């Protein structure tokens, strides 16, 4: 992957070839977004704009044919990359991903309401079987309330998935930037990610109370879990780097994320919240020379 990053940064023609070519292939839209974020973070918006415009052309074309992911993820990744370049703070990036995810949800609910409503209708038919015993004991009002929340929650879950993909694209772009210009910078930067207690508790409150506060807040609840999950993953990497956990814990983490996401996902949320209060990694260690991942002095 480092060779690909080196090719992207070799010149304008090579960068355009990668970001446009990847955007034209449906399953490689993430590569286009990661490459574009690398260019923006390293060269700045003014220098990268000419390349980004070319990447937008196939993304807009896919939108026209009913595939919004390419344009949404590309635009979202670039916006978060700009935040990271200006602020050099993953906490701000994770926080900015929440309103970005909300924008995703609004777009999905506005332009793709019919397919989502069809999915909700099928889920409503399966609800008595999925909640066998519990569903039958619910009153008619409780069942109606549950059904009314399904549309915003499902939309929020779909938007949260795009939010996660966007953050992963940015992580890949940042990793490339560090690999080219400051080896080791990305690792130290990501391992230090820790949400402030007030922010972590606020995100948890929206997650827990959102569904009971109406449809808009129910849509927001899944989006607020994403920063906490990324902070939880960063905590695990940080503990392994400090020698407090063995490397097999990371292997187990990613294996269980793939196989048992419904169990490990909430566990990461809880770990991030507890770490924000007690700081398991302790005080930040002294600079080991890696510095910021952008390879420039801050």
Tab-separated table of C-alpha atoms in Angstrom:
chain	number	residue	atom	x	y	z
A	1	UNK	CA	0.000	0.000	0.000
A	2	UNK	CA	2.932	2.344	0.599
A	3	UNK	CA	3.961	1.891	-3.029
A	4	UNK	CA	0.500	3.012	-4.117
A	5	UNK	CA	0.729	6.098	-1.901
A	6	UNK	CA	4.135	6.890	-3.378
A	7	UNK	CA	2.656	6.576	-6.875
A	8	UNK	CA	-0.222	8.903	-5.980
A	9	UNK	CA	2.124	11.606	-4.696
A	10	UNK	CA	4.571	11.261	-7.593
A	11	UNK	CA	2.742	13.804	-9.728
A	12	UNK	CA	-0.550	15.341	-10.785
A	13	UNK	CA	-1.199	12.850	-13.585
A	14	UNK	CA	-0.653	9.856	-11.298
A	15	UNK	CA	-2.931	11.315	-8.619
A	16	UNK	CA	-5.727	11.976	-11.105
A	17	UNK	CA	-5.351	8.462	-12.534
A	18	UNK	CA	-5.860	6.850	-9.112
A	19	UNK	CA	-8.653	9.035	-7.714
A	20	UNK	CA	-10.648	8.994	-10.957
A	21	UNK	CA	-9.991	5.354	-11.804
A	22	UNK	CA	-10.961	4.156	-8.326
A	23	UNK	CA	-14.080	6.337	-8.301
A	24	UNK	CA	-15.221	4.757	-11.576
A	25	UNK	CA	-15.153	1.236	-10.087
A	26	UNK	CA	-18.151	0.729	-7.741
A	27	UNK	CA	-16.316	-1.267	-5.050
A	28	UNK	CA	-13.198	0.942	-5.055
A	29	UNK	CA	-14.839	4.248	-4.114
A	30	UNK	CA	-13.098	4.028	-0.718
A	31	UNK	CA	-9.705	4.022	-2.435
A	32	UNK	CA	-10.564	7.200	-4.318
A	33	UNK	CA	-11.633	8.901	-1.085
A	34	UNK	CA	-8.480	7.803	0.762
A	35	UNK	CA	-6.217	8.957	-2.082
A	36	UNK	CA	-7.971	12.326	-2.320
A	37	UNK	CA	-7.648	12.833	1.443
A	38	UNK	CA	-3.918	12.077	1.252
A	39	UNK	CA	-3.458	14.742	-1.417
A	40	UNK	CA	-5.495	17.316	0.512
A	41	UNK	CA	-3.732	16.723	3.819
A	42	UNK	CA	-0.282	16.907	2.262
A	43	UNK	CA	-0.688	19.630	-0.366
A	44	UNK	CA	-3.550	21.681	1.037
A	45	UNK	CA	-6.921	22.510	-0.448
A	46	UNK	CA	-5.714	24.946	-3.113
A	47	UNK	CA	-3.201	22.528	-4.648
A	48	UNK	CA	-5.501	19.521	-4.306
A	49	UNK	CA	-8.621	21.190	-5.697
A	50	UNK	CA	-7.697	20.570	-9.336
A	51	UNK	CA	-7.357	16.846	-8.657
A	52	UNK	CA	-10.450	16.618	-6.461
A	53	UNK	CA	-12.632	18.135	-9.182
A	54	UNK	CA	-11.710	15.291	-11.516
A	55	UNK	CA	-12.637	12.748	-8.825
A	56	UNK	CA	-16.039	14.382	-8.399
A	57	UNK	CA	-17.024	13.735	-12.030
A	58	UNK	CA	-17.435	9.930	-11.784
A	59	UNK	CA	-18.858	10.322	-8.270
A	60	UNK	CA	-21.601	12.594	-9.595
A	61	UNK	CA	-22.178	10.130	-12.428
A	62	UNK	CA	-22.752	7.289	-9.966
A	63	UNK	CA	-25.164	9.518	-8.022
A	64	UNK	CA	-27.131	10.047	-11.238
A	65	UNK	CA	-27.474	6.271	-11.628
A	66	UNK	CA	-28.737	5.880	-8.052
A	67	UNK	CA	-25.456	5.026	-6.261
A	68	UNK	CA	-24.787	7.747	-3.666
A	69	UNK	CA	-21.918	6.168	-1.726
A	70	UNK	CA	-19.100	7.319	-3.992
A	71	UNK	CA	-19.993	11.001	-3.781
A	72	UNK	CA	-21.036	10.954	-0.122
A	73	UNK	CA	-17.926	9.160	1.115
A	74	UNK	CA	-15.608	11.225	-1.100
A	75	UNK	CA	-17.086	14.549	0.036
A	76	UNK	CA	-17.261	13.403	3.659
A	77	UNK	CA	-13.685	12.130	3.736
A	78	UNK	CA	-12.387	15.369	2.227
A	79	UNK	CA	-14.284	17.473	4.764
A	80	UNK	CA	-12.867	15.469	7.680
A	81	UNK	CA	-9.397	15.558	6.112
A	82	UNK	CA	-9.628	19.343	6.056
A	83	UNK	CA	-10.557	19.336	9.755
A	84	UNK	CA	-7.594	17.083	10.540
A	85	UNK	CA	-5.187	19.206	8.503
A	86	UNK	CA	-6.281	22.426	10.188
A	87	UNK	CA	-6.797	21.190	13.760
A	88	UNK	CA	-4.464	18.155	13.898
A	89	UNK	CA	-6.893	16.579	16.355
A	90	UNK	CA	-8.620	13.218	15.984
A	91	UNK	CA	-11.016	14.191	18.757
A	92	UNK	CA	-12.299	17.056	16.603
A	93	UNK	CA	-12.468	14.744	13.602
A	94	UNK	CA	-14.522	12.149	15.481
A	95	UNK	CA	-16.829	14.847	16.790
A	96	UNK	CA	-17.195	16.339	13.291
A	97	UNK	CA	-18.152	12.903	11.965
A	98	UNK	CA	-21.451	13.053	13.903
A	99	UNK	CA	-22.988	16.018	12.004
A	100	UNK	CA	-21.503	14.516	8.840
A	101	UNK	CA	-23.342	11.280	9.578
A	102	UNK	CA	-26.503	13.280	10.216
A	103	UNK	CA	-26.095	14.838	6.779
A	104	UNK	CA	-25.786	11.329	5.350
A	105	UNK	CA	-29.010	10.356	7.127
A	106	UNK	CA	-30.884	13.385	5.774
A	107	UNK	CA	-29.731	12.614	2.230
A	108	UNK	CA	-30.709	8.950	2.527
A	109	UNK	CA	-34.115	9.702	4.039
A	110	UNK	CA	-34.836	12.352	1.394
A	111	UNK	CA	-33.656	10.672	-1.789
A	112	UNK	CA	-34.001	6.991	-0.921
A	113	UNK	CA	-37.040	6.921	1.347
A	114	UNK	CA	-38.936	4.370	-0.771
A	115	UNK	CA	-36.336	1.544	-0.513
A	116	UNK	CA	-35.856	2.226	3.194
A	117	UNK	CA	-39.622	2.146	3.785
A	118	UNK	CA	-39.785	-1.206	1.979
A	119	UNK	CA	-37.088	-2.574	4.284
A	120	UNK	CA	-38.954	-1.242	7.320
A	121	UNK	CA	-42.160	-2.935	6.138
A	122	UNK	CA	-40.364	-6.272	5.890
A	123	UNK	CA	-38.839	-5.804	9.346
A	124	UNK	CA	-42.241	-5.033	10.807
A	125	UNK	CA	-43.533	-8.340	9.465
A	126	UNK	CA	-40.632	-10.178	11.101
A	127	UNK	CA	-40.878	-8.304	14.394
A	128	UNK	CA	-43.222	-10.805	16.127
A	129	UNK	CA	-40.741	-13.602	15.363
A	130	UNK	CA	-37.627	-11.579	16.236
A	131	UNK	CA	-39.090	-10.492	19.586
A	132	UNK	CA	-41.102	-13.625	20.247
A	133	UNK	CA	-42.779	-13.448	23.632
A	134	UNK	CA	-41.796	-9.844	24.292
A	135	UNK	CA	-43.581	-8.388	21.283
A	136	UNK	CA	-46.856	-10.121	22.157
A	137	UNK	CA	-46.780	-8.696	25.679
A	138	UNK	CA	-46.434	-5.124	24.411
A	139	UNK	CA	-49.510	-2.926	24.275
A	140	UNK	CA	-50.843	-1.563	20.991
A	141	UNK	CA	-49.364	1.865	21.779
A	142	UNK	CA	-45.949	0.376	22.543
A	143	UNK	CA	-46.004	-1.598	19.305
A	144	UNK	CA	-46.960	1.508	17.347
A	145	UNK	CA	-44.172	3.475	19.033
A	146	UNK	CA	-41.687	0.736	18.170
A	147	UNK	CA	-42.786	0.746	14.541
A	148	UNK	CA	-42.519	4.536	14.327
A	149	UNK	CA	-38.887	4.392	15.453
A	150	UNK	CA	-37.843	1.770	12.929
A	151	UNK	CA	-37.600	4.169	9.988
A	152	UNK	CA	-35.322	6.755	11.666
A	153	UNK	CA	-33.224	4.110	13.439
A	154	UNK	CA	-32.675	2.130	10.232
A	155	UNK	CA	-31.783	5.318	8.380
A	156	UNK	CA	-29.394	6.237	11.179
A	157	UNK	CA	-27.760	2.804	11.040
A	158	UNK	CA	-27.226	3.105	7.287
A	159	UNK	CA	-25.776	6.594	7.744
A	160	UNK	CA	-23.545	5.323	10.586
A	161	UNK	CA	-22.144	2.681	8.237
A	162	UNK	CA	-21.221	5.407	5.742
A	163	UNK	CA	-19.765	7.413	8.640
A	164	UNK	CA	-17.553	4.463	9.588
A	165	UNK	CA	-16.399	3.964	5.995
A	166	UNK	CA	-15.574	7.678	5.766
A	167	UNK	CA	-13.433	7.554	8.909
A	168	UNK	CA	-11.674	4.410	7.673
A	169	UNK	CA	-10.847	6.162	4.390
A	170	UNK	CA	-9.391	9.077	6.325
A	171	UNK	CA	-7.385	6.689	8.524
A	172	UNK	CA	-5.944	5.069	5.411
A	173	UNK	CA	-5.034	8.443	3.923
A	174	UNK	CA	-3.380	9.522	7.183
A	175	UNK	CA	-1.501	6.226	7.396
A	176	UNK	CA	-0.178	6.774	3.863
A	177	UNK	CA	0.870	10.316	4.742
A	178	UNK	CA	2.827	9.129	7.755
A	179	UNK	CA	4.380	6.208	5.854
A	180	UNK	CA	5.710	8.575	3.195
A	181	UNK	CA	6.770	11.565	5.264
A	182	UNK	CA	6.983	10.539	8.932
A	183	UNK	CA	7.155	6.790	9.623
A	184	UNK	CA	5.614	5.924	12.978
A	185	UNK	CA	3.716	9.180	13.261
A	186	UNK	CA	0.321	7.704	12.510
A	187	UNK	CA	0.673	4.914	15.071
A	188	UNK	CA	1.510	7.276	17.939
A	189	UNK	CA	-1.183	9.702	16.817
A	190	UNK	CA	-3.956	7.093	16.687
A	191	UNK	CA	-2.960	5.357	19.921
A	192	UNK	CA	-3.337	8.637	21.786
A	193	UNK	CA	-6.979	9.158	20.761
A	194	UNK	CA	-9.094	9.630	23.888
A	195	UNK	CA	-12.394	11.497	24.139
A	196	UNK	CA	-12.848	14.098	26.906
A	197	UNK	CA	-15.223	12.901	29.656
A	198	UNK	CA	-17.899	15.525	28.930
A	199	UNK	CA	-17.959	14.637	25.238
A	200	UNK	CA	-18.033	10.887	25.869
A	201	UNK	CA	-20.869	11.195	28.391
A	202	UNK	CA	-22.823	13.476	26.048
A	203	UNK	CA	-22.535	10.938	23.229
A	204	UNK	CA	-23.634	8.175	25.591
A	205	UNK	CA	-26.638	10.223	26.728
A	206	UNK	CA	-27.809	10.721	23.138
A	207	UNK	CA	-27.374	6.995	22.463
A	208	UNK	CA	-29.406	5.958	25.492
A	209	UNK	CA	-32.053	8.679	25.545
A	210	UNK	CA	-32.328	9.455	21.838
A	211	UNK	CA	-34.920	6.806	20.898
A	212	UNK	CA	-37.261	8.034	23.656
A	213	UNK	CA	-37.034	11.672	22.517
A	214	UNK	CA	-38.565	11.283	19.076
A	215	UNK	CA	-37.608	10.304	15.540
A	216	UNK	CA	-34.834	12.897	14.915
A	217	UNK	CA	-32.949	11.941	18.083
A	218	UNK	CA	-33.472	8.241	17.352
A	219	UNK	CA	-31.772	8.798	14.009
A	220	UNK	CA	-28.881	10.516	15.761
A	221	UNK	CA	-28.323	7.738	18.317
A	222	UNK	CA	-26.378	5.306	16.053
A	223	UNK	CA	-24.231	8.153	14.748
A	224	UNK	CA	-23.062	9.055	18.270
A	225	UNK	CA	-21.776	5.530	18.834
A	226	UNK	CA	-19.197	5.751	16.031
A	227	UNK	CA	-16.720	8.158	17.741
A	228	UNK	CA	-16.855	6.013	20.872
A	229	UNK	CA	-16.101	2.831	18.938
A	230	UNK	CA	-13.085	4.390	17.229
A	231	UNK	CA	-11.877	5.677	20.598
A	232	UNK	CA	-12.292	2.152	21.993
A	233	UNK	CA	-10.200	0.682	19.179
A	234	UNK	CA	-7.539	3.350	19.760
A	235	UNK	CA	-7.510	2.404	23.458
A	236	UNK	CA	-6.809	-1.232	22.621
A	237	UNK	CA	-3.936	-0.240	20.320
A	238	UNK	CA	-2.569	2.073	22.992
A	239	UNK	CA	-2.629	-0.599	25.692
A	240	UNK	CA	-0.874	-3.072	23.392
A	241	UNK	CA	1.791	-0.481	22.517
A	242	UNK	CA	2.452	0.146	26.217
A	243	UNK	CA	2.835	-3.586	26.829
A	244	UNK	CA	-0.213	-3.843	29.070
A	245	UNK	CA	-1.910	-6.236	26.637
A	246	UNK	CA	-0.486	-8.836	24.274
A	247	UNK	CA	-0.715	-8.421	20.516
A	248	UNK	CA	-3.118	-11.358	20.308
A	249	UNK	CA	-5.747	-9.049	21.848
A	250	UNK	CA	-5.704	-6.950	18.676
A	251	UNK	CA	-6.068	-10.054	16.537
A	252	UNK	CA	-8.978	-11.152	18.676
A	253	UNK	CA	-10.502	-7.684	18.514
A	254	UNK	CA	-10.639	-7.548	14.733
A	255	UNK	CA	-11.726	-11.175	14.367
A	256	UNK	CA	-14.622	-10.680	16.774
A	257	UNK	CA	-15.529	-7.379	15.092
A	258	UNK	CA	-16.049	-9.315	11.866
A	259	UNK	CA	-17.759	-12.358	13.359
A	260	UNK	CA	-19.590	-10.974	16.410
A	261	UNK	CA	-19.982	-7.256	15.817
A	262	UNK	CA	-23.247	-7.121	17.754
A	263	UNK	CA	-21.324	-8.074	20.931
A	264	UNK	CA	-17.953	-6.354	20.542
A	265	UNK	CA	-19.351	-3.053	19.223
A	266	UNK	CA	-21.161	-2.073	22.462
A	267	UNK	CA	-18.180	-3.336	24.476
A	268	UNK	CA	-15.898	-0.886	22.656
A	269	UNK	CA	-18.379	1.905	23.393
A	270	UNK	CA	-18.286	1.076	27.109
A	271	UNK	CA	-14.485	0.864	27.112
A	272	UNK	CA	-14.182	4.288	25.471
A	273	UNK	CA	-16.520	5.869	28.025
A	274	UNK	CA	-14.717	4.324	31.001
A	275	UNK	CA	-11.316	5.281	29.540
A	276	UNK	CA	-12.455	8.881	29.125
A	277	UNK	CA	-13.098	8.957	32.870
A	278	UNK	CA	-10.093	7.002	34.182
A	279	UNK	CA	-7.487	7.149	31.382
A	280	UNK	CA	-6.203	3.569	31.277
A	281	UNK	CA	-3.153	4.565	29.255
A	282	UNK	CA	-2.007	7.021	31.908
A	283	UNK	CA	-0.306	10.283	31.138
A	284	UNK	CA	0.886	10.711	27.542
A	285	UNK	CA	4.454	9.549	27.083
A	286	UNK	CA	7.157	11.957	25.989
A	287	UNK	CA	7.563	12.580	22.279
A	288	UNK	CA	9.532	9.694	20.775
A	289	UNK	CA	10.520	11.684	17.718
A	290	UNK	CA	7.689	10.507	15.493
A	291	UNK	CA	5.757	13.770	15.723
A	292	UNK	CA	2.541	14.514	13.876
A	293	UNK	CA	1.633	12.117	11.092
A	294	UNK	CA	1.738	14.883	8.503
A	295	UNK	CA	5.509	15.018	8.791
A	296	UNK	CA	5.511	18.734	9.511
A	297	UNK	CA	6.230	20.647	12.698
A	298	UNK	CA	3.122	21.820	14.487
